[in-house]
CSV table of C-alpha atoms and ligand atoms in Angstrom, one decimal:
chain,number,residue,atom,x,y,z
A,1,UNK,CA,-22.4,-31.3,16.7
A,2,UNK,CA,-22.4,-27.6,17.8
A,3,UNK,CA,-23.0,-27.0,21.2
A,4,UNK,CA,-24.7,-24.0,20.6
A,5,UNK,CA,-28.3,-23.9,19.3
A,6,UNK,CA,-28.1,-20.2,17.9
A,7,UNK,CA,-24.0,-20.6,17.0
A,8,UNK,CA,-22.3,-17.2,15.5
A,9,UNK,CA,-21.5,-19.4,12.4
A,10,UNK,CA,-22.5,-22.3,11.1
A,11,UNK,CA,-21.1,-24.5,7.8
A,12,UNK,CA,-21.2,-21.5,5.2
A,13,UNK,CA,-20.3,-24.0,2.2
A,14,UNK,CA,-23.4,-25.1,0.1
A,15,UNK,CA,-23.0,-28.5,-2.3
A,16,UNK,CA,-22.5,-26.4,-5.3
A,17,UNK,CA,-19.5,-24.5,-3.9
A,18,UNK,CA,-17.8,-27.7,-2.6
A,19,UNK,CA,-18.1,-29.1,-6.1
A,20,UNK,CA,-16.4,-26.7,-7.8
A,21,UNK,CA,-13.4,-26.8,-5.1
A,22,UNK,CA,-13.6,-30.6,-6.1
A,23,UNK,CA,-13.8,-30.1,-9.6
A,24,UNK,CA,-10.2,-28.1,-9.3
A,25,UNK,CA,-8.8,-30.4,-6.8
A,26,UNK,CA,-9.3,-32.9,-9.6
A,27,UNK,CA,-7.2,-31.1,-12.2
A,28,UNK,CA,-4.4,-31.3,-10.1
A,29,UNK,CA,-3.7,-27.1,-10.3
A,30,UNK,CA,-4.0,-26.1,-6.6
A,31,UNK,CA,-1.6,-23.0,-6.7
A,32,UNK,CA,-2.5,-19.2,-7.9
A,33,UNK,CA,-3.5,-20.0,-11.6
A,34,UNK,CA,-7.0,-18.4,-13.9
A,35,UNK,CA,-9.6,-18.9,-11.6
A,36,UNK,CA,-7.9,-16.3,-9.2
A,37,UNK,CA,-7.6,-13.8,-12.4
A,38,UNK,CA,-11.2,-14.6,-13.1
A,39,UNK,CA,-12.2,-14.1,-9.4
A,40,UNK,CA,-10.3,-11.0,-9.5
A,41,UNK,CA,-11.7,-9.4,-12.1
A,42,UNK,CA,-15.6,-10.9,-11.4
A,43,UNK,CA,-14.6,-8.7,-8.4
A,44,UNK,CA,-13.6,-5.3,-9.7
A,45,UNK,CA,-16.9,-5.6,-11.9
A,46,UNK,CA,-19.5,-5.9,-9.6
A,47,UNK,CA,-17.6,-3.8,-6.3
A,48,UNK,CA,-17.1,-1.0,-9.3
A,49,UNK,CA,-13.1,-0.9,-8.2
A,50,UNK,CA,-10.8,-0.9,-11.1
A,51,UNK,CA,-7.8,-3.5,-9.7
A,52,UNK,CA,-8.1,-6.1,-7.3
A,53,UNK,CA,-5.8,-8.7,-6.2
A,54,UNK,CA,-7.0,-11.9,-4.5
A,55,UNK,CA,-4.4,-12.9,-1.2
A,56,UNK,CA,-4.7,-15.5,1.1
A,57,UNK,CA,-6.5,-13.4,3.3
A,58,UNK,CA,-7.9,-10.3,4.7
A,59,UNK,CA,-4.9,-9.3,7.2
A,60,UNK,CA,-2.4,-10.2,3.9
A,61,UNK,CA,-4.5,-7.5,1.8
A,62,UNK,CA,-3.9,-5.1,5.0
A,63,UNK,CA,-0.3,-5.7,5.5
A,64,UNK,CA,-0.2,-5.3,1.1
A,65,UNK,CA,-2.0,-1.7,1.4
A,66,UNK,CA,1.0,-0.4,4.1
A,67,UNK,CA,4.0,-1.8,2.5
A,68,UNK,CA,2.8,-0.5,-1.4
A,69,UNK,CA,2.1,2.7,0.4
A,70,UNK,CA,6.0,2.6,2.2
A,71,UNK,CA,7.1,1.0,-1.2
A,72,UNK,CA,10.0,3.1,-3.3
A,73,UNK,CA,8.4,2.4,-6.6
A,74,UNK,CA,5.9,4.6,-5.3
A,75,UNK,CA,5.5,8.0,-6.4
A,76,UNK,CA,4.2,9.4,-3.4
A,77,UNK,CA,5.2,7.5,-0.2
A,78,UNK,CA,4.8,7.5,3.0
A,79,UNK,CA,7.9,7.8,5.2
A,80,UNK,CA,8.7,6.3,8.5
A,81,UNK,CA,6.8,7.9,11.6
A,82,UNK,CA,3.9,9.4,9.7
A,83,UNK,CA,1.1,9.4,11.2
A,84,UNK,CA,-2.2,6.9,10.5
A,85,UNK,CA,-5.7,7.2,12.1
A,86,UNK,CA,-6.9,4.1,13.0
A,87,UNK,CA,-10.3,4.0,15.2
A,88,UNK,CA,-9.8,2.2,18.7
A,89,UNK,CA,-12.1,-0.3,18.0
A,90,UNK,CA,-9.9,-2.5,14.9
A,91,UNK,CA,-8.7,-5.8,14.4
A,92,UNK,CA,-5.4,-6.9,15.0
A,93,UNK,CA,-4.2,-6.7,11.6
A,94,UNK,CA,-5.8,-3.6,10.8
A,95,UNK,CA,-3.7,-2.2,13.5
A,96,UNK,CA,-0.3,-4.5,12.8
A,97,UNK,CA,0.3,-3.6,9.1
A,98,UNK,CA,0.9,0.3,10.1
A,99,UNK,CA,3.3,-0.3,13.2
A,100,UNK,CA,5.2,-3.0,10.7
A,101,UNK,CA,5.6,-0.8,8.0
A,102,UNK,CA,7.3,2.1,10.2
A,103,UNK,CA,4.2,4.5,10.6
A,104,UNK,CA,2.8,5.3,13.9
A,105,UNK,CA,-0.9,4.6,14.3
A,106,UNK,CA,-3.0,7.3,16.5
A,107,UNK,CA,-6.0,6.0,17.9
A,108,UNK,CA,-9.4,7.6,17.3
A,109,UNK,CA,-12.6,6.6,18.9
A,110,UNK,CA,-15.6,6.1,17.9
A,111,UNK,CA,-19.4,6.6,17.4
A,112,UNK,CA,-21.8,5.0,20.3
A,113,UNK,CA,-24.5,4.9,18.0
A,114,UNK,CA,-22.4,3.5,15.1
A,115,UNK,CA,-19.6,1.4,16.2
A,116,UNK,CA,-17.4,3.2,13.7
A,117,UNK,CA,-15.3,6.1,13.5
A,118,UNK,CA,-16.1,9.0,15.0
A,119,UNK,CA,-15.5,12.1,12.9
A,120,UNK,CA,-15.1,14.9,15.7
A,121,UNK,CA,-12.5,13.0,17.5
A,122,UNK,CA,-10.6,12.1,13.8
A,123,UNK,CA,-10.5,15.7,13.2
A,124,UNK,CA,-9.1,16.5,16.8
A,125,UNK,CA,-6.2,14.0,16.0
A,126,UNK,CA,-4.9,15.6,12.9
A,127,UNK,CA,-1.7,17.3,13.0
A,128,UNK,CA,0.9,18.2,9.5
A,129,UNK,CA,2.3,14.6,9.9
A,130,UNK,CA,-1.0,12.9,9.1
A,131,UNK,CA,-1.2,11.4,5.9
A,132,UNK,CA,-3.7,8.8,6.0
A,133,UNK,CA,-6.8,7.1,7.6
A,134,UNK,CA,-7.2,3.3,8.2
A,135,UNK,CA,-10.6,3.3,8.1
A,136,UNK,CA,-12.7,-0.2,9.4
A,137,UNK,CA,-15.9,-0.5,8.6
A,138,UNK,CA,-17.5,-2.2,11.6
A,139,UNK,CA,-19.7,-5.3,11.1
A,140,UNK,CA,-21.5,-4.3,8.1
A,141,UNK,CA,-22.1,-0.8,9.0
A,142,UNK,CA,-20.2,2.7,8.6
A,143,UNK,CA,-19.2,5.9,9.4
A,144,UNK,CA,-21.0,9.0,8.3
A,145,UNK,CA,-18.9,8.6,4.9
A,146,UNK,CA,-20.2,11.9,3.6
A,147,UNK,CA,-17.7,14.2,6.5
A,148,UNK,CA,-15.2,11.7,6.3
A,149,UNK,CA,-14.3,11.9,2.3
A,150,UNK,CA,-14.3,15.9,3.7
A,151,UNK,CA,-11.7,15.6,5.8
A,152,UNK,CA,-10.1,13.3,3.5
A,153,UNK,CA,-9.5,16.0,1.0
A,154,UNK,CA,-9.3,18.6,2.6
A,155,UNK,CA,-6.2,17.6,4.1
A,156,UNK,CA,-4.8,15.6,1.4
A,157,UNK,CA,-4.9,12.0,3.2
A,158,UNK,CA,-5.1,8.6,1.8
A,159,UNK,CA,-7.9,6.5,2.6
A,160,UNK,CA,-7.5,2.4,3.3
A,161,UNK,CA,-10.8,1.0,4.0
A,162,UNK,CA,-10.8,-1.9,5.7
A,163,UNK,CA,-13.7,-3.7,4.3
A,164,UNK,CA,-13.3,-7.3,5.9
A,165,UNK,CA,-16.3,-7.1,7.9
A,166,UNK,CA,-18.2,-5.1,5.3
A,167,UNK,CA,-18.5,-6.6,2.0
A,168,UNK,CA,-21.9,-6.0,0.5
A,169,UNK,CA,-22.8,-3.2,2.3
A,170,UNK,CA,-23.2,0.3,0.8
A,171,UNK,CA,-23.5,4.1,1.6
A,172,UNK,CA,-25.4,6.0,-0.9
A,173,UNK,CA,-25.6,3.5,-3.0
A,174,UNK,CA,-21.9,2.7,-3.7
A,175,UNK,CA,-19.8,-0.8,-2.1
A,176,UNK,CA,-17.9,0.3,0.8
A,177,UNK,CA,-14.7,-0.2,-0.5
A,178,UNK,CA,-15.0,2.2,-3.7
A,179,UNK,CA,-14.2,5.5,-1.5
A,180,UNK,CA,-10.3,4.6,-0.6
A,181,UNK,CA,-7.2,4.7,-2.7
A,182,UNK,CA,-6.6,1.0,-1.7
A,183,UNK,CA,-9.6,-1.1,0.0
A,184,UNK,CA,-9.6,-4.6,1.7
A,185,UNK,CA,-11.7,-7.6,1.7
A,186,UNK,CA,-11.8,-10.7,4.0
A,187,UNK,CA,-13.2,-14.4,3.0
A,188,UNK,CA,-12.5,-16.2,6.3
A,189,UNK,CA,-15.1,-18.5,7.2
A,190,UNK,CA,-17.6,-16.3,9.7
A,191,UNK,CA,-17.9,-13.6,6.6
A,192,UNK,CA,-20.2,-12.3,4.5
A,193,UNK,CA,-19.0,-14.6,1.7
A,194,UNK,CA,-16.5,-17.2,2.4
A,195,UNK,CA,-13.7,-19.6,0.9
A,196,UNK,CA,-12.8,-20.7,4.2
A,197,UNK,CA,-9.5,-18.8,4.3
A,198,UNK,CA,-8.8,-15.7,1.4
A,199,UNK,CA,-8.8,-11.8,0.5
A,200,UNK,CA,-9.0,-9.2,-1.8
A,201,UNK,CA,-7.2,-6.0,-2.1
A,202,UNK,CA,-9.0,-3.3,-4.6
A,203,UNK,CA,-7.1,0.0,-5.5
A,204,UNK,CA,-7.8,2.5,-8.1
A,205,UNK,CA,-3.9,3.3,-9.4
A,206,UNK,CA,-2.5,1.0,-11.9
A,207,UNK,CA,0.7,1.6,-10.7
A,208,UNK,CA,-0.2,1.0,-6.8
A,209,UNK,CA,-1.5,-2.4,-8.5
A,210,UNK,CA,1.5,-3.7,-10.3
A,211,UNK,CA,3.6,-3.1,-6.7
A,212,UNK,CA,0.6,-5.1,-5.0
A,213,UNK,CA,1.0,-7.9,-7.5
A,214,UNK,CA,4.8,-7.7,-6.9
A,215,UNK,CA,4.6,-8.2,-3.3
A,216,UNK,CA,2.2,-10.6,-3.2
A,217,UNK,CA,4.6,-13.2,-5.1
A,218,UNK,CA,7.9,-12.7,-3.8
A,219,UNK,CA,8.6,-9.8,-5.2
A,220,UNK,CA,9.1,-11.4,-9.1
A,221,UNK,CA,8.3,-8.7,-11.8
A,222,UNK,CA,7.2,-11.9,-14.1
A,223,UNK,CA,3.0,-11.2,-13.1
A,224,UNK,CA,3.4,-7.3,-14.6
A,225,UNK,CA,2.6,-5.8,-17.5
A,226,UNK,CA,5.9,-4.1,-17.3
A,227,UNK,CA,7.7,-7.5,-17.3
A,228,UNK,CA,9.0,-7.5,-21.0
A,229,UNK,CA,10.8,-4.3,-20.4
A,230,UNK,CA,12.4,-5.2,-17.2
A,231,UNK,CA,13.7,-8.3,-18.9
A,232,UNK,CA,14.9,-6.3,-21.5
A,233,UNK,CA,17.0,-4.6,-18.7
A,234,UNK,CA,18.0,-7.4,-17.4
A,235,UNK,CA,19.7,-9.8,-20.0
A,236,UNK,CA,21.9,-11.4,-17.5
A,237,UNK,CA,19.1,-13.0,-15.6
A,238,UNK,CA,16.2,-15.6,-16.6
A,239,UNK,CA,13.1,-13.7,-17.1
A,240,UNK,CA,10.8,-16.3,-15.3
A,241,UNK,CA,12.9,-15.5,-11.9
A,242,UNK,CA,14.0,-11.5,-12.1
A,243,UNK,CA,13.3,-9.9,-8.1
A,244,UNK,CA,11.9,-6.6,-9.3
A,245,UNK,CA,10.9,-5.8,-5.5
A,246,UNK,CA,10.4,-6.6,-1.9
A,247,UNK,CA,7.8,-9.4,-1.5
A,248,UNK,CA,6.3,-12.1,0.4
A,249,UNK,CA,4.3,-15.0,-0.7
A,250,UNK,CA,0.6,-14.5,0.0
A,251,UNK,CA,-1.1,-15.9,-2.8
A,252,UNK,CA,-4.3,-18.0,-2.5
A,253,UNK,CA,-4.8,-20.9,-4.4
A,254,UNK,CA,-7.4,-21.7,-7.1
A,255,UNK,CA,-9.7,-24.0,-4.7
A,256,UNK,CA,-10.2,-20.6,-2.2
A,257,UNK,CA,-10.9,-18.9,-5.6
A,258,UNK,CA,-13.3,-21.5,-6.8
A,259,UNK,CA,-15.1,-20.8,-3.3
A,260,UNK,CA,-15.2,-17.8,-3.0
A,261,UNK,CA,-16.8,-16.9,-6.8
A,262,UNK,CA,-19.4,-19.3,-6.4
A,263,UNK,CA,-20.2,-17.4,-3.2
A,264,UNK,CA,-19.6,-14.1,-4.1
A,265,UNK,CA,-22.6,-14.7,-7.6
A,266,UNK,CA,-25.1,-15.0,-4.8
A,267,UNK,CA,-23.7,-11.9,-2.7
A,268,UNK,CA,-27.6,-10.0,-2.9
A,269,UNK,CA,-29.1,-13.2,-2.5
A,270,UNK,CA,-27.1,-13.9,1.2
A,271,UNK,CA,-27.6,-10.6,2.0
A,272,UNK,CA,-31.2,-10.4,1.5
A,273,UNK,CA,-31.4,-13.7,3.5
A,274,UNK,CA,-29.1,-12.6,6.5
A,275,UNK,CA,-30.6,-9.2,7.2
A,276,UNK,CA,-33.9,-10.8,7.3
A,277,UNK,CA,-32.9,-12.9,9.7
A,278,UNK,CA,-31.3,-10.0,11.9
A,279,UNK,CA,-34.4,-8.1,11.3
A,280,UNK,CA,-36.4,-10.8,12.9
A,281,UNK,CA,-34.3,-10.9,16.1
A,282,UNK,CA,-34.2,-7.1,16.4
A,283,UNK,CA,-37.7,-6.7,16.3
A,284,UNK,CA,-38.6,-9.5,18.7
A,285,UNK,CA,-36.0,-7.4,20.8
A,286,UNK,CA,-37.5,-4.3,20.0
A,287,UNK,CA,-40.6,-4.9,21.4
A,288,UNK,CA,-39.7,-6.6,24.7
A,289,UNK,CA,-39.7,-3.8,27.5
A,290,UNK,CA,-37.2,-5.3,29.4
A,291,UNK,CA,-34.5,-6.0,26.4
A,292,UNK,CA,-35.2,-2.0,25.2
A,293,UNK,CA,-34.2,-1.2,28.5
A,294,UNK,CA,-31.5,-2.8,29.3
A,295,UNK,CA,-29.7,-3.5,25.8
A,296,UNK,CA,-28.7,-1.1,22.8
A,297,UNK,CA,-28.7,-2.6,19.7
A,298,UNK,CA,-26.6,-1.2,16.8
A,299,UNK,CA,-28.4,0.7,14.2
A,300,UNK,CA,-27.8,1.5,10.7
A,301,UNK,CA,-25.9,4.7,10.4
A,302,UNK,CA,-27.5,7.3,7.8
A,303,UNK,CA,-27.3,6.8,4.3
A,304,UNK,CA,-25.9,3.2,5.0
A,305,UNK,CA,-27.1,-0.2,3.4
A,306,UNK,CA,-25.5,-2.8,5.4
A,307,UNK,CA,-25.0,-6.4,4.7
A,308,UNK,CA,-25.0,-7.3,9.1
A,309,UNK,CA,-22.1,-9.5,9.7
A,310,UNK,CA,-23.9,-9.9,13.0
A,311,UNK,CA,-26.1,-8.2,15.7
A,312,UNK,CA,-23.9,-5.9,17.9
A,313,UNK,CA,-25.1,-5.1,20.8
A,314,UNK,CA,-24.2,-2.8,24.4
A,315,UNK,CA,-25.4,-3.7,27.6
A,316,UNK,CA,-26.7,-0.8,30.2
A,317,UNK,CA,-23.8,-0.4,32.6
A,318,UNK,CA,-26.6,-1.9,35.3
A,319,UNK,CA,-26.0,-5.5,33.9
A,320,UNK,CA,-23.0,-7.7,34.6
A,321,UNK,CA,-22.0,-8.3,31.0
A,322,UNK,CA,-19.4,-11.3,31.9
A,323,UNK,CA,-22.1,-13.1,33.9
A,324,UNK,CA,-25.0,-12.2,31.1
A,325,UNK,CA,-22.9,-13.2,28.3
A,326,UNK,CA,-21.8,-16.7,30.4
A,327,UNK,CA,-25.3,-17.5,30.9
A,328,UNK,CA,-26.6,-17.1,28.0
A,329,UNK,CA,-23.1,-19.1,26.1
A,330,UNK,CA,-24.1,-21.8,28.6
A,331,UNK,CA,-27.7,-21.7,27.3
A,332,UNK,CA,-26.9,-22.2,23.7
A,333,UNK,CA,-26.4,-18.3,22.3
A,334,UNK,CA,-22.8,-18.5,21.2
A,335,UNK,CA,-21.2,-15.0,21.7
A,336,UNK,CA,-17.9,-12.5,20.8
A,337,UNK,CA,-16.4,-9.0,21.5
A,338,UNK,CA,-17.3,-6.5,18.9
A,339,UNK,CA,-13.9,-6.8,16.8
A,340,UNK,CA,-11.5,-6.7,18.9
A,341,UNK,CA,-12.9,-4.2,21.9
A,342,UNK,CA,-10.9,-1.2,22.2
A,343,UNK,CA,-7.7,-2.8,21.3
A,344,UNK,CA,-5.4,-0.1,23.0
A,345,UNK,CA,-6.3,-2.2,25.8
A,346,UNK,CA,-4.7,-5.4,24.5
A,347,UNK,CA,-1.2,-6.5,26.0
A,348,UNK,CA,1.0,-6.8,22.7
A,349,UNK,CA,0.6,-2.9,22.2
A,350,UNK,CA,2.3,-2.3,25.5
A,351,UNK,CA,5.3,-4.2,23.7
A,352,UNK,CA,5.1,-2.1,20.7
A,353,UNK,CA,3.9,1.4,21.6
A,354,UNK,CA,4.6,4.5,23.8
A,355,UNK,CA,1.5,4.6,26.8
A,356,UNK,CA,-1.4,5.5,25.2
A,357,UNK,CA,-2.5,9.0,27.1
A,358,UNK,CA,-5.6,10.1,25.5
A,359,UNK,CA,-8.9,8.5,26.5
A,360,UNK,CA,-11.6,6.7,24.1
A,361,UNK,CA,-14.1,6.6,26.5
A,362,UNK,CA,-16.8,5.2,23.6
A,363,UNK,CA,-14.2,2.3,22.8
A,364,UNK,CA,-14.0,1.6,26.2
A,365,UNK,CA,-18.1,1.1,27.0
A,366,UNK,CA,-17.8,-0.9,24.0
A,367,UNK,CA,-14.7,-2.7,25.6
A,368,UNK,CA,-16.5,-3.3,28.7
A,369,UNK,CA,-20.4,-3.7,27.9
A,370,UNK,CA,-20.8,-4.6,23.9
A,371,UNK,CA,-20.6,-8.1,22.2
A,372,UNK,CA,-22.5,-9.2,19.9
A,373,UNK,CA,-24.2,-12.8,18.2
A,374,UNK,CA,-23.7,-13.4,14.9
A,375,UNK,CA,-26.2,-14.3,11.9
A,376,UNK,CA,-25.4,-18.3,11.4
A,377,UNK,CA,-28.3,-19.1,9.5
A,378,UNK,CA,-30.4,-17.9,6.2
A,379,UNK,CA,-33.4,-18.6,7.7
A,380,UNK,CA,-35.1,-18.3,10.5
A,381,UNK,CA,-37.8,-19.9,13.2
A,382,UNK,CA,-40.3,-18.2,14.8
A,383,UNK,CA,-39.4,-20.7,17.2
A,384,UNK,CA,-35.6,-20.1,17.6
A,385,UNK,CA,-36.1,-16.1,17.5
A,386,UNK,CA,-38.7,-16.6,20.6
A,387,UNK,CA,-36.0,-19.2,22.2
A,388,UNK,CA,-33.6,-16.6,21.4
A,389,UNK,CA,-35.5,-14.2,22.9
A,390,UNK,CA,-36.5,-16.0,26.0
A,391,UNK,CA,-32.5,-16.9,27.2
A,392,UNK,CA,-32.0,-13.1,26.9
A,393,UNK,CA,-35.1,-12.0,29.4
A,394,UNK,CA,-34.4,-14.6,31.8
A,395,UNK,CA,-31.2,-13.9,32.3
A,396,UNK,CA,-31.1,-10.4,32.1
A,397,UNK,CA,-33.0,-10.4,34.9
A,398,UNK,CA,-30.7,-12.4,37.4
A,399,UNK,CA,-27.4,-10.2,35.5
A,400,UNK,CA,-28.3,-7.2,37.5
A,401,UNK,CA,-25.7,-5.4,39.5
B,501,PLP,C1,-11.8,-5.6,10.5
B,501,PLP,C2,-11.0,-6.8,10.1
B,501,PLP,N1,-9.9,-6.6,9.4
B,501,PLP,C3,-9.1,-7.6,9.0
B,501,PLP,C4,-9.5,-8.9,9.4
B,501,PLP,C5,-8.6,-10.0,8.9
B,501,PLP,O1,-9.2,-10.9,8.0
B,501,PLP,P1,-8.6,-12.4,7.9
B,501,PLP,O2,-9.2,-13.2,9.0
B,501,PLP,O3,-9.1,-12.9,6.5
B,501,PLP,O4,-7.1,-12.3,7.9
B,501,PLP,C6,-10.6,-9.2,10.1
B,501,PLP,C7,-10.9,-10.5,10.5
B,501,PLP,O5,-12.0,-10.9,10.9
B,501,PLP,C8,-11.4,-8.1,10.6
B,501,PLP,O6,-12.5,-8.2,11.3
C-alpha cells in the first residue's frame, strides 16, 4: 500500500491498457515490430509533426536529437564546441546529450513566474557560436513561445524542445512540440500518458528522420527508405545486416507501444480529468490567507494551454522548505524538486564542466524554495483537497524561520 495518502503518482494503467500489453505478450512478438509503426504514426497525426520515432524512452529521444544533429550524413551540422542554450532548471538528460555529443551547453535561467526559460537572459547568452536552443518545457507549462521562435530566427538557431514533461499542452493552439526542428516526448510512468518506460522523437526533415531511425537500431540502413540503394552499393554484404551509420540500440518493444496508444486515444480525456483536479487544489489554496501568503503557485504563462504534470510551487524565503516539505511527506503529501532544481548545482557537472561563473539567481530560489506535488488521481474529494489543504496550514505555521 502507498504510504502516502495524496502520492505524486499513483498506478497509471487502466484494465483496458493492460489487456492489450497481454494480448501482444500472447503472440509471442515482444521486440520493435507494427504496433511501434502504428504508434508512430497515430502520433505524428494528432501532435501535427510530420516523423516520429518511438525509443525506449525520453532521455534516448534526447541523446537521438544531439547525435543526428552532430551526425555526418547531415547537411548542416553542428561541430564540436558550439554552443547550446539550455535553461538551468533541466533534467539530467536534457543536459547530458549536449556535453556527450561535443557541444558545450550555456546555462540560461529562467522565468519566476513561469518556471521556464527566460527570454532576456537567453538573448544575453548569445554569441556567433550559438547554434541552438534545448528548450524544456517545464511541467506542462512554457515559455513565452511567441519571442522565443524570434530569436530563433533571427539568429538562425535550431530548436530541440524537450517535451517530456509537456505532452498535451499547447501555446496558441498548437502541441508543444510542433515549433522545433526535432522535439521529444517521455512515457515514463509519472507522465502525462504512460507505457511504463518509452519515448518519442518528432522532427520535421525526412532526412533528419532516416539518421534517427539509423541510430536508434544499431546503425543498420535495413529500416530506410533508402535501403534498396545502399544495398545496391553494397553487393558484398547481406542486405539484412549493412552498418550504414553510428548507432545504439534504443528501440522499445511492442508491449510499451501497445500502452502507450491505448493511453495516448484518451490524451483530452486525462487532461480534462487532471487539470480539474489541480484546479480544485489551487483554488482551495487560493483562498486560504495564510497559503496566498506564504506559497507561490505556478501559473499558466500567456497564451499557454497546459496539460499540469503537477502543481509547482515556491515557498516565501520566511518558511523552512526542508522542514515544511518533511512534515508534510510525513503527513501523507508525497513531494519532489521541480525537475531537477538548478542543476548547475548538481555534483557530476563539476566532473564535466569548467566553474560555472554567471549567476541564475531565479534557478536558484527555485533550487532552494520550489517543489512541487504531483496530480496522482483523475478525480478528486472534497474531502482529500480539504485534508490536503489542512496538512499545508498546519504546518506552515510551525515552518517559520
Ligand atoms: C524534462 C525531462 N526531459 C527528459 C526526461 C527523461 O525522460 P525518461 O525518464 O523517459 O528517460 C525527463 C524525465 O522525467 C524530463 O523531466
Amino acid at each position: 500500500m502507498n504510504k502516502y495518502i495524496y502520492p505524486l503518482v499513483d498506478n497509471p494503467f487502466r484494465k483496458k491498457d493492460l489487456d492489450k500489453a497481454i494480448k501482444v505478450i500472447k503472440t509471442r512478438r515482444i521486440t520493435m515490430s507494427t504496433n511501434v509503426n502504428a504508434f508512430e504514426k497515430q502520433f505524428s497525426k494528432k501532435i501535427n509533426n510530420k516523423y516520429s520515432t518511438m525509443t525506449n524512452s525520453g532521455s534516448s529521444a534526447n541523446l537521438l536529437a544531439f547525435q543526428c544533429l552532430i551526425n555526418p550524413y547531415r547537411k548542416k551540422r553542428l561541430k564540436r564546441g558550439d554552443e547550446v542554450l539550455i535553461p538551468a532548471l533541466c533534467w539530467s538528460t536534457s543536459l547530458w546529450p549536449i556535453i556527450q555529443s561535443g557541444l558545450k551547453p550555456i546555462f540560461v535561467d529562467v522565468d519566476i513566474n513561469n518556471l521556464n526559460i527566460n527570454i532576456n537572459d537567453m538573448e544575453r547568452k548569445l554569441t556567433n557560436k550559438t547554434k541552438a536552443i534545448m528548450l524544456v518545457h517545464v511541467l506542462g507549462n512554457c515559455t513565452n513561445m511567441k519571442l522565443l521562435l524570434k530569436l530563433k530566427n533571427k539568429y538562425n538557431l535550431t530548436l530541440i524542445e524537450d517535451t517530456c514533461e509537456s505532452l498535451g499542452s499547447k501555446y496558441k493552439n498548437n502541441f508543444l512540440g510542433t515549433f522545433g526542428e526535432f522535439s521529444t516526448f517521455s512515457f515514463y510512468t509519472s507522465h502525462q500518458i504512460s507505457s511504463g518506460e518509452g519515448g518519442m522523437i518528432s522532427c520535421k526533415s525526412k532526412d533528419d528522420y532516416e539518421i534517427i531511425k539509423s541510430l536508434r537500431s544499431h546503425g543498420w540502413s535495413r529500416d530506410l527508405s533508402i535501403h534498396d540503394k545502399i544495398a545496391k552499393q553494397n553487393k558484398h554484404l547481406d542486405e539484412k545486416f549493412i552498418f550504414y551509420n553510428s548507432g545504439y540500440n534504443l528501440r522499445p518493444t511492442e508491449i510499451s507501444a501497445v500502452i502507450a496508444s491505448s493511453q495516448f486515444k484518451d490524451l483530452n480525456k486525462f487532461k480534462k480529468e487532471k487539470n480539474l483536479v489541480r484546479d480544485q487544489i489551487v483554488k482551495k489554496f487560493r483562498d486560504n490567507i495564510l497559503i496566498n501568503n506564504y506559497l507561490k503557485i505556478t501559473n499558466a504563462t500567456k497564451n499557454c494551454d497546459p496539460f499540469w504534470f503537477g502543481i509547482p510551487m515556491i515557498l516565501s524565503k520566511k518558511i523552512n522548505r526542508n522542514k515544511f516539505v518533511n512534515l508534510i511527506n510525513k503527513q501523507g503529501i508525497e513531494t519532489r524538486p521541480i525537475i531537477s532544481g538548478n542543476f548547475t548545482k548538481q555534483p557530476a557537472i563539476k566532473k564535466y564542466l569548467k566553474t560555472i561563473k554567471y549567476k541564475l539567481p531565479n534557478a536558484d530560489l527555485i533550487n532552494e524554495n520550489g517543489f512541487f506535488i504531483g496530480i496522482p488521481f483523475n478525480k478528486m474529494s472534497n474531502n482529500l483537497s480539504n485534508k490536503i489543504c489542512d496538512i499545508f496550514v498546519k504546518n506552515l505555521k510551525i515552518s517559520k524561520l
